Short mmCIF file of C-alpha atoms in Angstrom, two decimals:
data_model
loop_
_atom_site.label_atom_id
_atom_site.label_comp_id
_atom_site.label_asym_id
_atom_site.label_seq_id
_atom_site.Cartn_x
_atom_site.Cartn_y
_atom_site.Cartn_z
CA UNK D 6 -43.96 14.27 57.71
CA UNK D 7 -46.25 13.91 55.36
CA UNK D 8 -44.87 16.58 53.24
CA UNK D 9 -41.36 14.90 53.47
CA UNK D 10 -42.64 11.59 52.49
CA UNK D 11 -44.66 13.09 49.26
CA UNK D 12 -41.39 14.91 48.43
CA UNK D 13 -39.36 11.80 48.74
CA UNK D 14 -41.63 9.86 46.17
CA UNK D 15 -41.67 12.43 43.76
CA UNK D 16 -37.84 12.40 43.63
CA UNK D 17 -37.77 8.82 43.46
CA UNK D 18 -40.24 8.95 40.61
CA UNK D 19 -38.12 11.11 38.51
CA UNK D 20 -34.88 9.76 39.44
CA UNK D 21 -32.79 7.91 36.75
CA UNK D 22 -32.51 3.80 37.18
CA UNK D 23 -29.22 4.28 38.90
CA UNK D 24 -30.25 6.45 41.57
CA UNK D 25 -33.34 3.85 42.21
CA UNK D 26 -30.72 1.14 42.53
CA UNK D 27 -28.40 3.01 44.58
CA UNK D 28 -31.05 3.60 47.67
CA UNK D 29 -31.05 -0.13 48.95
CA UNK D 30 -27.42 -0.52 47.94
CA UNK D 31 -26.40 2.64 50.08
CA UNK D 32 -28.70 1.54 53.19
CA UNK D 33 -26.69 -1.75 52.98
CA UNK D 34 -23.22 -0.30 53.35
CA UNK D 35 -23.27 -0.32 57.00
CA UNK D 36 -23.01 -4.33 56.92
CA UNK D 37 -20.42 -4.62 54.03
CA UNK D 38 -19.10 -1.29 52.89
CA UNK D 39 -16.56 -2.54 50.57
CA UNK D 40 -18.17 -5.22 48.23
CA UNK D 41 -21.55 -3.22 48.39
CA UNK D 42 -19.95 0.17 47.57
CA UNK D 43 -18.04 -1.47 44.39
CA UNK D 44 -21.39 -2.99 43.14
CA UNK D 45 -22.80 0.38 43.37
CA UNK D 46 -20.11 2.07 41.61
CA UNK D 47 -20.50 -0.55 38.61
CA UNK D 48 -24.01 0.06 38.37
CA UNK D 49 -24.03 3.62 38.35
CA UNK D 50 -21.00 3.37 35.78
CA UNK D 51 -23.27 1.50 33.50
CA UNK D 52 -26.06 4.03 33.98
CA UNK D 53 -23.70 6.78 33.08
CA UNK D 54 -22.65 4.91 29.81
CA UNK D 55 -26.37 4.09 28.83
CA UNK D 56 -27.08 7.72 29.48
CA UNK D 57 -24.36 8.69 27.14
CA UNK D 58 -25.39 6.25 24.52
CA UNK D 59 -28.87 7.73 24.57
CA UNK D 60 -27.38 11.24 24.45
CA UNK D 61 -25.70 10.48 21.25
CA UNK D 62 -28.25 8.88 19.26
CA UNK D 63 -28.39 8.00 15.51
CA UNK D 64 -29.59 11.71 15.25
CA UNK D 65 -26.71 13.11 16.45
CA UNK D 66 -24.51 14.63 13.59
CA UNK D 67 -20.54 13.49 13.03
CA UNK D 68 -20.05 17.30 13.85
CA UNK D 69 -21.50 17.25 17.16
CA UNK D 70 -19.79 14.05 17.78
CA UNK D 71 -16.00 15.15 16.59
CA UNK D 72 -16.54 18.50 18.60
CA UNK D 73 -17.34 16.61 21.81
CA UNK D 74 -14.35 14.27 21.16
CA UNK D 75 -12.16 17.34 20.66
CA UNK D 76 -13.35 19.02 23.64
CA UNK D 77 -12.94 15.67 25.92
CA UNK D 78 -9.50 15.25 24.38
CA UNK D 79 -8.45 18.34 25.04
CA UNK D 80 -9.40 18.18 28.63
CA UNK D 81 -7.72 15.17 29.39
CA UNK D 82 -5.30 13.90 26.67
CA UNK D 83 -5.81 10.07 25.56
CA UNK D 84 -9.04 9.96 27.84
CA UNK D 85 -11.52 10.16 24.95
CA UNK D 86 -14.38 7.84 26.30
CA UNK D 87 -14.67 4.43 25.09
CA UNK D 88 -18.28 4.50 24.45
CA UNK D 89 -17.65 7.84 22.35
CA UNK D 90 -14.94 5.88 20.39
CA UNK D 91 -17.45 3.17 19.58
CA UNK D 92 -20.20 5.54 18.71
CA UNK D 93 -18.00 7.28 15.99
CA UNK D 94 -16.62 4.05 14.70
CA UNK D 95 -19.94 2.07 14.38
CA UNK D 96 -21.75 5.15 12.70
CA UNK D 97 -18.94 5.37 10.28
CA UNK D 98 -19.00 1.89 9.18
CA UNK D 99 -22.61 2.14 8.52
CA UNK D 100 -21.95 4.76 5.92
CA UNK D 101 -22.75 3.57 2.44
CA UNK D 102 -22.17 6.41 0.26
CA UNK D 103 -19.02 8.00 -0.62
CA UNK D 104 -19.97 11.45 0.01
CA UNK D 105 -20.80 10.81 3.37
CA UNK D 106 -17.52 9.06 4.06
CA UNK D 107 -15.88 12.02 2.55
CA UNK D 108 -17.59 14.18 4.62
CA UNK D 109 -16.74 12.47 7.69
CA UNK D 110 -13.21 12.60 6.97
CA UNK D 111 -12.94 16.33 5.96
CA UNK D 112 -15.04 17.20 9.14
CA UNK D 113 -12.44 15.25 11.18
CA UNK D 114 -9.72 17.52 9.69
CA UNK D 115 -11.39 20.62 10.32
CA UNK D 116 -12.45 19.74 13.92
CA UNK D 117 -9.64 17.62 15.10
CA UNK D 118 -6.86 19.16 12.81
CA UNK D 119 -4.13 21.29 14.06
CA UNK D 120 -5.54 24.77 15.31
CA UNK D 121 -5.26 27.91 13.39
CA UNK D 122 -3.69 29.64 16.86
CA UNK D 123 -1.23 26.60 17.22
CA UNK D 124 0.22 27.67 13.53
CA UNK D 125 0.22 31.01 14.66
CA UNK D 126 2.21 30.06 17.88
CA UNK D 127 4.60 28.23 15.58
CA UNK D 128 5.22 31.21 13.53
CA UNK D 129 5.85 33.25 16.47
CA UNK D 130 8.45 31.14 17.65
CA UNK D 131 10.38 30.66 14.44
CA UNK D 132 10.35 34.50 14.40
CA UNK D 133 11.97 34.44 17.76
CA UNK D 134 14.46 32.02 16.83
CA UNK D 135 15.02 34.07 13.27
CA UNK D 136 15.86 37.30 15.24
CA UNK D 137 17.62 35.76 18.03
CA UNK D 138 21.15 36.22 16.20
CA UNK D 139 23.23 33.16 14.99
CA UNK D 140 24.87 32.85 18.56
CA UNK D 141 21.60 31.90 19.88
CA UNK D 142 22.00 28.32 21.56
CA UNK D 143 19.37 25.76 19.71
CA UNK D 144 19.07 24.46 23.39
CA UNK D 145 17.53 27.89 24.39
CA UNK D 146 14.22 27.10 22.20
CA UNK D 147 13.87 23.63 23.43
CA UNK D 148 10.89 24.24 25.50
CA UNK D 149 9.11 25.87 22.57
CA UNK D 150 10.02 23.18 20.38
CA UNK D 151 8.61 20.39 22.82
CA UNK D 152 5.54 22.68 23.26
CA UNK D 153 4.98 23.04 19.73
CA UNK D 154 5.96 19.35 19.11
CA UNK D 155 2.83 18.24 21.43
CA UNK D 156 0.18 20.94 20.06
CA UNK D 157 1.19 20.11 16.15
CA UNK D 158 -0.06 16.75 16.72
CA UNK D 159 -3.33 16.55 15.25
CA UNK D 160 -6.03 15.45 17.60
CA UNK D 161 -7.28 12.84 15.07
CA UNK D 162 -4.24 10.79 15.62
CA UNK D 163 -5.13 10.27 19.26
CA UNK D 164 -8.74 9.44 18.03
CA UNK D 165 -7.19 6.77 15.83
CA UNK D 166 -4.91 5.55 18.60
CA UNK D 167 -7.93 5.35 20.82
CA UNK D 168 -9.88 3.18 18.29
CA UNK D 169 -6.86 0.89 18.10
CA UNK D 170 -6.75 0.63 21.52
CA UNK D 171 -10.32 0.47 23.08
CA UNK D 172 -12.18 -1.47 20.23
CA UNK D 173 -11.65 -4.92 19.41
CA UNK D 174 -10.48 -5.19 15.92
CA UNK D 175 -9.74 -1.38 16.07
CA UNK D 176 -6.07 -1.28 14.61
CA UNK D 177 -7.39 -3.38 11.44
CA UNK D 178 -10.39 -0.80 11.21
CA UNK D 179 -7.93 1.85 11.24
CA UNK D 180 -5.84 0.43 8.31
CA UNK D 181 -9.12 -0.12 6.52
CA UNK D 182 -10.04 3.46 7.01
CA UNK D 183 -7.05 4.85 5.62
CA UNK D 184 -7.77 2.57 2.58
CA UNK D 185 -11.08 4.41 2.30
CA UNK D 186 -9.30 8.04 2.64
CA UNK D 187 -6.52 6.60 -0.08
CA UNK D 188 -9.66 5.59 -2.63
CA UNK D 189 -11.69 8.84 -2.18
CA UNK D 190 -8.38 10.99 -2.78
CA UNK D 191 -7.63 8.95 -5.98
CA UNK D 192 -11.29 9.40 -7.24
CA UNK D 193 -11.06 13.08 -6.55
CA UNK D 194 -8.01 13.38 -8.22
CA UNK D 195 -9.24 11.50 -11.05
CA UNK D 196 -12.28 13.67 -11.39
CA UNK D 197 -9.96 16.75 -11.30
CA UNK D 198 -7.71 15.60 -14.10
CA UNK D 199 -10.90 14.92 -16.15
CA UNK D 200 -12.35 18.49 -15.65
CA UNK D 201 -11.11 21.71 -16.90
CA UNK D 202 -12.27 23.69 -13.73
CA UNK D 203 -12.91 22.35 -10.23
CA UNK D 204 -14.89 23.52 -7.39
CA UNK D 205 -13.74 25.06 -4.44
CA UNK D 206 -15.18 22.05 -2.25
CA UNK D 207 -13.47 19.62 -4.14
CA UNK D 208 -10.24 21.10 -4.09
CA UNK D 209 -10.32 21.78 -0.04
CA UNK D 210 -11.53 18.35 0.30
CA UNK D 211 -8.65 16.94 -1.50
CA UNK D 212 -6.36 18.86 0.78
CA UNK D 213 -8.04 17.42 3.67
CA UNK D 214 -7.78 13.69 2.71
CA UNK D 215 -4.18 14.19 1.88
CA UNK D 216 -3.35 15.94 5.11
CA UNK D 217 -5.37 12.78 6.98
CA UNK D 218 -3.49 10.36 4.63
CA UNK D 219 -0.06 11.61 5.86
CA UNK D 220 -0.78 11.75 9.55
CA UNK D 221 -2.35 8.27 9.28
CA UNK D 222 0.47 7.05 7.32
CA UNK D 223 2.99 7.90 10.18
CA UNK D 224 0.80 6.76 12.79
CA UNK D 225 0.74 3.05 10.82
CA UNK D 226 4.42 3.38 10.29
CA UNK D 227 4.91 3.64 14.00
CA UNK D 228 2.42 0.72 14.65
CA UNK D 229 3.91 -1.64 11.88
CA UNK D 230 7.22 -1.12 12.30
CA UNK D 231 9.80 -4.10 11.70
CA UNK D 232 10.00 -4.88 15.71
CA UNK D 233 6.12 -5.29 15.67
CA UNK D 234 5.93 -8.06 13.00
CA UNK D 235 6.13 -11.61 13.02
CA UNK D 236 7.72 -13.42 9.89
CA UNK D 237 5.90 -16.60 9.21
CA UNK D 238 6.29 -19.25 6.37
CA UNK D 239 3.06 -20.57 5.20
CA UNK D 240 1.94 -23.95 4.13
CA UNK D 241 -1.07 -25.39 3.20
CA UNK D 242 -0.80 -28.06 6.00
CA UNK D 243 -0.24 -25.59 8.61
CA UNK D 244 -1.51 -22.25 7.83
CA UNK D 245 -5.25 -21.56 8.63
CA UNK D 246 -8.11 -21.42 5.92
CA UNK D 247 -8.40 -17.59 6.78
CA UNK D 248 -4.79 -17.12 6.01
CA UNK D 249 -5.02 -19.26 2.95
CA UNK D 250 -8.09 -17.35 1.47
CA UNK D 251 -6.34 -13.94 1.99
CA UNK D 252 -3.09 -15.47 0.20
CA UNK D 253 -5.09 -16.63 -2.69
CA UNK D 254 -7.32 -13.44 -3.13
CA UNK D 255 -5.09 -10.70 -2.65
CA UNK D 256 -2.40 -12.38 -5.05
CA UNK D 257 -1.63 -9.36 -7.19
CA UNK D 258 1.08 -10.46 -9.95
CA UNK D 259 0.13 -14.10 -10.85
CA UNK D 260 -3.41 -14.61 -10.17
CA UNK D 261 -4.39 -17.67 -7.96
CA UNK D 262 -7.40 -19.36 -9.79
CA UNK D 263 -7.91 -22.87 -8.48
CA UNK D 264 -7.22 -24.57 -5.08
CA UNK D 265 -4.67 -26.54 -7.05
CA UNK D 266 -2.69 -23.62 -8.16
CA UNK D 267 -2.58 -22.59 -4.27
CA UNK D 268 -1.26 -25.86 -3.48
CA UNK D 269 1.59 -25.65 -6.26
CA UNK D 270 2.74 -22.25 -4.59
CA UNK D 271 3.01 -23.85 -1.38
CA UNK D 272 4.35 -27.39 -2.43
CA UNK D 273 7.62 -28.56 -3.05
CA UNK D 274 10.42 -26.33 -4.32
CA UNK D 275 8.39 -23.15 -3.33
CA UNK D 276 8.41 -20.88 -0.60
CA UNK D 277 5.55 -18.58 0.88
CA UNK D 278 6.63 -16.15 3.60
CA UNK D 279 4.44 -13.40 5.10
CA UNK D 280 4.38 -10.74 7.58
CA UNK D 281 1.63 -10.63 10.40
CA UNK D 282 0.92 -8.15 13.26
CA UNK D 283 -0.15 -9.44 16.56
CA UNK D 284 -3.15 -7.42 16.26
CA UNK D 285 -4.30 -8.86 12.64
CA UNK D 286 -3.30 -12.17 13.11
CA UNK D 287 -5.45 -13.54 10.20
CA UNK D 288 -4.32 -10.75 7.91
CA UNK D 289 -1.15 -11.17 6.00
CA UNK D 290 0.13 -7.61 5.43
CA UNK D 291 2.62 -8.42 2.60
CA UNK D 292 3.99 -11.57 1.53
CA UNK D 293 6.49 -13.07 -1.23
CA UNK D 294 6.24 -16.46 -3.19
CA UNK D 295 9.64 -17.86 -3.72
CA UNK D 296 10.90 -20.65 -5.93
CA UNK D 297 14.02 -22.81 -5.24
CA UNK D 298 15.44 -23.59 -8.94
CA UNK D 299 18.91 -24.86 -10.32
CA UNK D 300 19.60 -21.59 -12.33
CA UNK D 301 18.28 -18.00 -12.91
CA UNK D 302 14.35 -18.30 -14.16
CA UNK D 303 13.95 -16.26 -17.14
CA UNK D 304 10.20 -17.26 -17.60
CA UNK D 305 7.42 -18.40 -15.32
CA UNK D 306 7.42 -21.43 -17.61
CA UNK D 307 10.85 -22.48 -16.02
CA UNK D 308 9.78 -22.16 -12.59
CA UNK D 309 6.85 -24.44 -12.88
CA UNK D 310 8.97 -27.05 -14.75
CA UNK D 311 11.78 -27.01 -12.21
CA UNK D 312 9.49 -27.08 -9.18
CA UNK D 313 6.85 -29.66 -7.57
CA UNK D 314 9.20 -32.47 -6.68
CA UNK D 315 11.32 -32.76 -3.50
CA UNK D 316 14.14 -34.27 -5.53
CA UNK D 317 14.14 -30.99 -7.74
CA UNK D 318 14.27 -29.00 -4.77
CA UNK D 319 17.43 -30.72 -3.16
CA UNK D 320 19.34 -29.46 -6.24
CA UNK D 321 18.55 -25.88 -6.23
CA UNK D 322 21.04 -23.09 -5.85
CA UNK D 323 18.87 -19.91 -6.66
CA UNK D 324 16.08 -18.39 -4.88
CA UNK D 325 13.71 -16.66 -7.19
CA UNK D 326 11.13 -14.13 -5.70
CA UNK D 327 8.46 -14.17 -8.65
CA UNK D 328 5.85 -12.42 -6.64
CA UNK D 329 5.84 -9.83 -3.82
CA UNK D 330 2.22 -8.37 -2.92
CA UNK D 331 1.39 -5.56 -0.18
CA UNK D 332 -2.03 -7.15 0.82
CA UNK D 333 -3.60 -4.27 2.39
CA UNK D 334 -4.22 -1.04 0.51
CA UNK D 335 -4.75 0.94 3.90
CA UNK D 336 -0.81 0.31 4.45
CA UNK D 337 0.70 1.92 0.92
CA UNK D 338 3.78 3.89 1.80
CA UNK D 339 4.46 1.90 4.89
CA UNK D 340 7.53 0.17 3.81
CA UNK D 341 7.03 -3.77 4.36
CA UNK D 342 8.34 -5.15 1.28
CA UNK D 343 12.01 -3.99 1.59
CA UNK D 344 12.23 -5.34 4.90
CA UNK D 345 10.41 -8.54 3.93
CA UNK D 346 12.73 -9.32 1.30
CA UNK D 347 15.98 -9.05 3.15
CA UNK D 348 14.17 -11.03 6.51
CA UNK D 349 13.49 -13.56 3.77
CA UNK D 350 16.88 -13.87 2.10
CA UNK D 351 18.50 -14.07 5.98
CA UNK D 352 15.94 -17.06 6.71
CA UNK D 353 17.05 -18.93 3.38
CA UNK D 354 20.68 -18.45 3.94
CA UNK D 355 20.30 -20.03 7.32
CA UNK D 356 17.57 -22.67 6.08
CA UNK D 357 19.55 -23.61 2.66
CA UNK D 358 22.99 -22.94 2.75
CA UNK D 359 23.34 -24.20 -0.66
CA UNK D 360 21.56 -21.40 -2.22
CA UNK D 361 24.02 -18.95 -4.02
CA UNK D 362 22.00 -16.64 -6.02
CA UNK D 363 18.70 -14.21 -4.98
CA UNK D 364 17.19 -13.08 -7.69
CA UNK D 365 13.61 -11.57 -8.62
CA UNK D 366 11.43 -12.51 -11.75
CA UNK D 367 9.64 -9.10 -11.89
CA UNK D 368 6.93 -7.73 -13.82
CA UNK D 369 7.09 -4.13 -15.74
CA UNK D 370 3.36 -3.12 -14.79
CA UNK D 371 3.86 0.39 -16.54
CA UNK D 372 5.61 -0.57 -19.82
CA UNK D 373 2.87 -1.00 -22.38
CA UNK D 374 1.18 2.12 -21.30
CA UNK D 375 4.24 4.24 -21.35
CA UNK D 376 5.41 2.76 -24.97
CA UNK D 377 1.74 3.32 -26.40
CA UNK D 378 1.48 7.00 -25.05
CA UNK D 379 4.89 7.57 -26.40
CA UNK D 380 4.60 6.13 -29.63
CA UNK D 381 1.08 7.95 -29.98
CA UNK D 382 2.13 11.44 -28.62
CA UNK D 383 5.72 11.60 -29.30
CA UNK D 384 6.72 9.46 -32.10
CA UNK D 385 9.65 11.99 -33.44
CA UNK D 386 11.28 11.92 -30.13
CA UNK D 387 14.88 11.55 -29.78
CA UNK D 388 14.82 8.43 -27.51
CA UNK D 389 12.78 6.43 -30.02
CA UNK D 390 14.86 7.34 -32.79
CA UNK D 391 18.17 6.09 -30.98
CA UNK D 392 16.11 2.87 -30.32
CA UNK D 393 14.53 2.25 -33.78
CA UNK D 394 17.00 1.56 -36.05
CA UNK D 395 17.21 1.98 -40.19
CA UNK D 396 16.43 -1.80 -40.61
CA UNK D 397 13.32 -1.97 -38.51
CA UNK D 398 11.23 -0.22 -41.01
CA UNK D 399 11.87 -2.86 -43.53
CA UNK D 400 11.12 -5.74 -40.96
CA UNK D 401 7.83 -3.72 -39.62
CA UNK D 402 6.73 -3.19 -43.40
CA UNK D 403 7.00 -7.09 -43.82
CA UNK D 404 5.65 -8.04 -40.72
CA UNK D 405 2.41 -5.70 -41.51
CA UNK D 406 1.77 -7.03 -44.74
CA UNK D 407 1.75 -10.68 -43.40
CA UNK D 408 -0.55 -9.40 -40.52
CA UNK D 409 -2.66 -8.10 -43.32
CA UNK D 410 -2.36 -4.52 -42.02
CA UNK D 411 -0.83 -2.70 -45.02
CA UNK D 412 -3.89 -1.50 -46.61
CA UNK D 413 -5.25 0.08 -43.39
CA UNK D 414 -1.69 1.41 -42.65
CA UNK D 415 -1.36 3.10 -45.83
CA UNK D 416 -5.06 4.81 -45.54
CA UNK D 417 -3.86 6.32 -42.36
CA UNK D 418 -0.48 7.24 -43.72
CA UNK D 419 1.60 5.35 -41.50
CA UNK D 420 4.96 5.34 -42.73
CA UNK D 421 7.35 5.92 -39.74
CA UNK D 422 8.81 3.03 -38.07
CA UNK D 423 7.01 4.21 -34.46
CA UNK D 424 3.54 4.26 -36.32
CA UNK D 425 4.25 0.83 -37.94
CA UNK D 426 5.21 -0.57 -34.40
CA UNK D 427 2.28 1.00 -32.70
CA UNK D 428 -0.44 -0.44 -35.17
CA UNK D 429 1.09 -3.67 -34.87
CA UNK D 430 1.30 -4.23 -31.41
CA UNK D 431 -2.33 -3.25 -31.19
CA UNK D 432 -3.35 -5.67 -33.74
CA UNK D 433 -1.69 -8.43 -31.70
CA UNK D 434 -2.92 -10.34 -28.48
CA UNK D 435 -1.27 -12.56 -26.07
CA UNK D 436 -1.47 -15.54 -28.22
CA UNK D 437 1.03 -14.17 -30.55
CA UNK D 438 3.43 -14.67 -27.57
CA UNK D 439 2.76 -18.37 -27.40
CA UNK D 440 2.97 -18.76 -31.25
CA UNK D 441 6.57 -16.86 -31.49
CA UNK D 442 8.07 -18.88 -28.55
CA UNK D 443 6.79 -22.23 -30.29
CA UNK D 444 8.18 -21.12 -33.59
CA UNK D 445 4.59 -20.88 -35.43
CA UNK D 446 5.23 -17.21 -35.94
CA UNK D 447 8.81 -16.93 -36.30
CA UNK D 448 8.33 -13.31 -38.02
CA UNK D 449 6.86 -11.89 -34.96
CA UNK D 450 9.70 -13.13 -32.83
CA UNK D 451 12.33 -12.05 -35.56
CA UNK D 452 10.83 -8.74 -35.74
CA UNK D 453 9.19 -7.41 -32.65
CA UNK D 454 11.68 -8.97 -30.00
CA UNK D 455 14.90 -7.30 -30.48
CA UNK D 456 12.84 -3.71 -30.76
CA UNK D 457 10.69 -4.23 -27.70
CA UNK D 458 13.98 -5.59 -25.60
CA UNK D 459 15.69 -2.46 -26.53
CA UNK D 460 12.60 0.09 -25.32
CA UNK D 461 12.32 -2.14 -22.37
CA UNK D 462 15.71 -1.51 -21.49
CA UNK D 463 15.15 2.47 -22.08
CA UNK D 464 12.25 2.04 -19.73
CA UNK D 465 14.02 0.56 -17.23
CA UNK D 466 17.43 2.21 -17.23
CA UNK D 467 16.40 6.04 -18.49
CA UNK D 468 12.64 6.73 -17.97
CA UNK D 469 12.14 8.86 -14.63
CA UNK D 470 9.20 10.32 -12.99
CA UNK D 471 8.42 13.86 -13.76
CA UNK D 472 10.69 16.06 -11.88
CA UNK D 473 12.32 13.18 -9.71
CA UNK D 474 15.33 10.66 -9.95
CA UNK D 475 13.10 7.70 -9.23
CA UNK D 476 12.47 5.11 -11.97
CA UNK D 477 9.05 5.39 -13.90
CA UNK D 478 8.19 2.01 -13.35
CA UNK D 479 7.21 1.25 -9.81
CA UNK D 480 8.38 -2.38 -9.52
CA UNK D 481 11.88 -1.13 -10.68
CA UNK D 482 11.90 1.90 -8.09
CA UNK D 483 11.14 -0.66 -5.41
CA UNK D 484 13.91 -2.99 -6.48
CA UNK D 485 16.71 -0.16 -7.35
CA UNK D 486 15.91 1.57 -3.81
CA UNK D 487 16.62 -1.87 -2.28
CA UNK D 488 20.16 -1.77 -3.82
CA UNK D 489 19.47 -4.61 -6.62
CA UNK D 490 20.97 -4.40 -9.80
CA UNK D 491 18.95 -5.09 -13.34
CA UNK D 492 20.46 -8.63 -14.55
CA UNK D 493 18.21 -9.30 -17.30
CA UNK D 494 14.96 -8.52 -19.47
CA UNK D 495 13.40 -11.54 -20.67
CA UNK D 496 11.27 -12.06 -23.86
CA UNK D 497 8.00 -14.00 -23.31
CA UNK D 498 8.42 -14.54 -19.96
CA UNK D 499 4.70 -14.37 -19.01
CA UNK D 500 2.76 -15.03 -22.04
CA UNK D 501 -0.59 -14.67 -19.87
CA UNK D 502 -3.41 -12.24 -20.80
CA UNK D 503 -2.43 -9.87 -17.57
CA UNK D 504 1.57 -10.36 -18.87
CA UNK D 505 0.50 -8.92 -22.30
CA UNK D 506 -1.37 -6.17 -21.07
CA UNK D 507 1.42 -5.18 -18.59
CA UNK D 508 4.31 -5.32 -20.79
CA UNK D 509 3.97 -7.93 -23.82
CA UNK D 510 4.87 -10.49 -21.70
CA UNK D 511 8.51 -9.04 -20.81
CA UNK D 512 9.75 -9.82 -17.50
CA UNK D 513 12.66 -8.38 -15.42
CA UNK D 514 15.25 -10.21 -13.27
CA UNK D 515 16.65 -8.04 -10.44
CA UNK D 516 19.65 -9.68 -8.69
CA UNK D 517 20.26 -8.89 -4.92
CA UNK D 518 23.70 -9.20 -4.93
CA UNK D 519 24.73 -8.73 -1.19
CA UNK D 520 28.27 -7.45 -2.04
CA UNK D 521 28.04 -3.62 -2.82
CA UNK D 522 24.33 -3.73 -1.82
CA UNK D 523 24.24 -0.77 0.25
CA UNK D 524 26.30 1.35 -2.22
CA UNK D 525 23.82 0.57 -5.15
CA UNK D 526 21.09 1.55 -3.10
CA UNK D 527 22.74 5.07 -2.11
CA UNK D 528 23.83 5.66 -5.47
CA UNK D 529 20.08 5.12 -6.81
CA UNK D 530 18.43 7.17 -3.85
CA UNK D 531 20.80 10.40 -4.07
CA UNK D 532 21.69 10.29 -7.80
CA UNK D 533 19.53 7.99 -9.86
CA UNK D 534 21.87 5.74 -10.93
CA UNK D 535 20.78 2.32 -12.13
CA UNK D 536 23.07 -0.26 -12.15
CA UNK D 537 22.86 -3.02 -14.55
CA UNK D 538 24.87 -6.51 -15.23
CA UNK D 539 27.77 -6.56 -17.74
CA UNK D 540 25.79 -8.74 -20.14
CA UNK D 541 22.92 -6.19 -20.28
CA UNK D 542 25.24 -3.16 -20.67
CA UNK D 543 26.92 -4.70 -23.86
CA UNK D 544 23.47 -5.43 -25.16
CA UNK D 545 22.14 -1.65 -24.81
#
């Protein structure tokens, strides 16, 4: 008996806390089995969780954590322990260096990506299909296809699904993690373009980030499909302070600098609509600013002048979409803006039946960079020769003389119209637009305006991405893909510093004419055809 007691004491001293708790609980099961048993199970579960957190301490490497995730996920799909998900999640967001985050993402692809033996199986199935003969029925291979579809899904997708499911704010966190993937991939691409030779490590890291980006994008496209989104109209009185802060901070087209400007954007004659996801109620995913005005707006000044009073709103016949913003970098490539515009058009139709025209006032963010690059690197291109007419040279010479540039240009040997135009544009700033519009600098208006309008038309209508039918300008590509037509190109429409830096102050009206919108979208998507208004076609 003495030996048995000593042995029991020794076991009690070395047992974990849960075992010590279990002894009195188990003795009491005879009187109240069910409540006591549930209590014992809760304590035991808590003890295992604490033991797990101790097992994966801060010294545990990400590689070990990811490998454990892999084993547990392969053993029981969609059953990765929440404590393990929390550990990985917390550890990731404590990383401060880009190199550490990049290493985590690369390890995730290496350990949780598609396995090599799965690729070999896929190749074997393809070979079987290839050699089975033309008469083979596709249904014969459905089992192989179903099995491969499951196997070809990277395990890291299940991990991100688990984070979104098990961790408070997990959906938002996954969006932010993809934003980090995109940022790091962009950083690697810029470094690669600046160097003649790149290390094998950087090349493999970029491939891993691209794979992870595409997997996360497909996942987010499912989560943020139209049926899962709520469309809300935001007003200064009803929207929360957190939402209003996001709208002001993330506005990309026309920055909001003061509280007064924010109130104006949400006041009479204006509308602001945003998409929200139930898991992220304080984060506008994409939002659009609309002005209700009597006629098509050719400038931001017209919008400011024609809104602000209830009486003016009552006479509105045009809805002007003057700013569309995708608020979260992590949702890049997830189609939100297209659906947002169409939903808002339907909503405005029902709320304000008097509205007859739906049109944008859009920036051309790539115009200046494209023009300066073309004038600098390819001044003798056939496209420029078609645009720059013989009379332009004399007018550019006169303008250069007035601006005091002749001596400088003579020293550089700048005699061609393209060179004169480039140097003149580089010498001007955004104040030249205000002066030209007010008549104080009529020569700038008379000389530069027709040239820039012709160049902008060529940029929107003819310039394509390399090896693609898509428009070079990203905003043009967005609206043309939606089925809009190019209504007009407007001089000095945005005289702000940002407008000058982007496109010398030029802006575009894209008209959403509902008749034929699907046909225009199809023609652009398949053939790259750009539909323009009759007035713009005649001007070209």
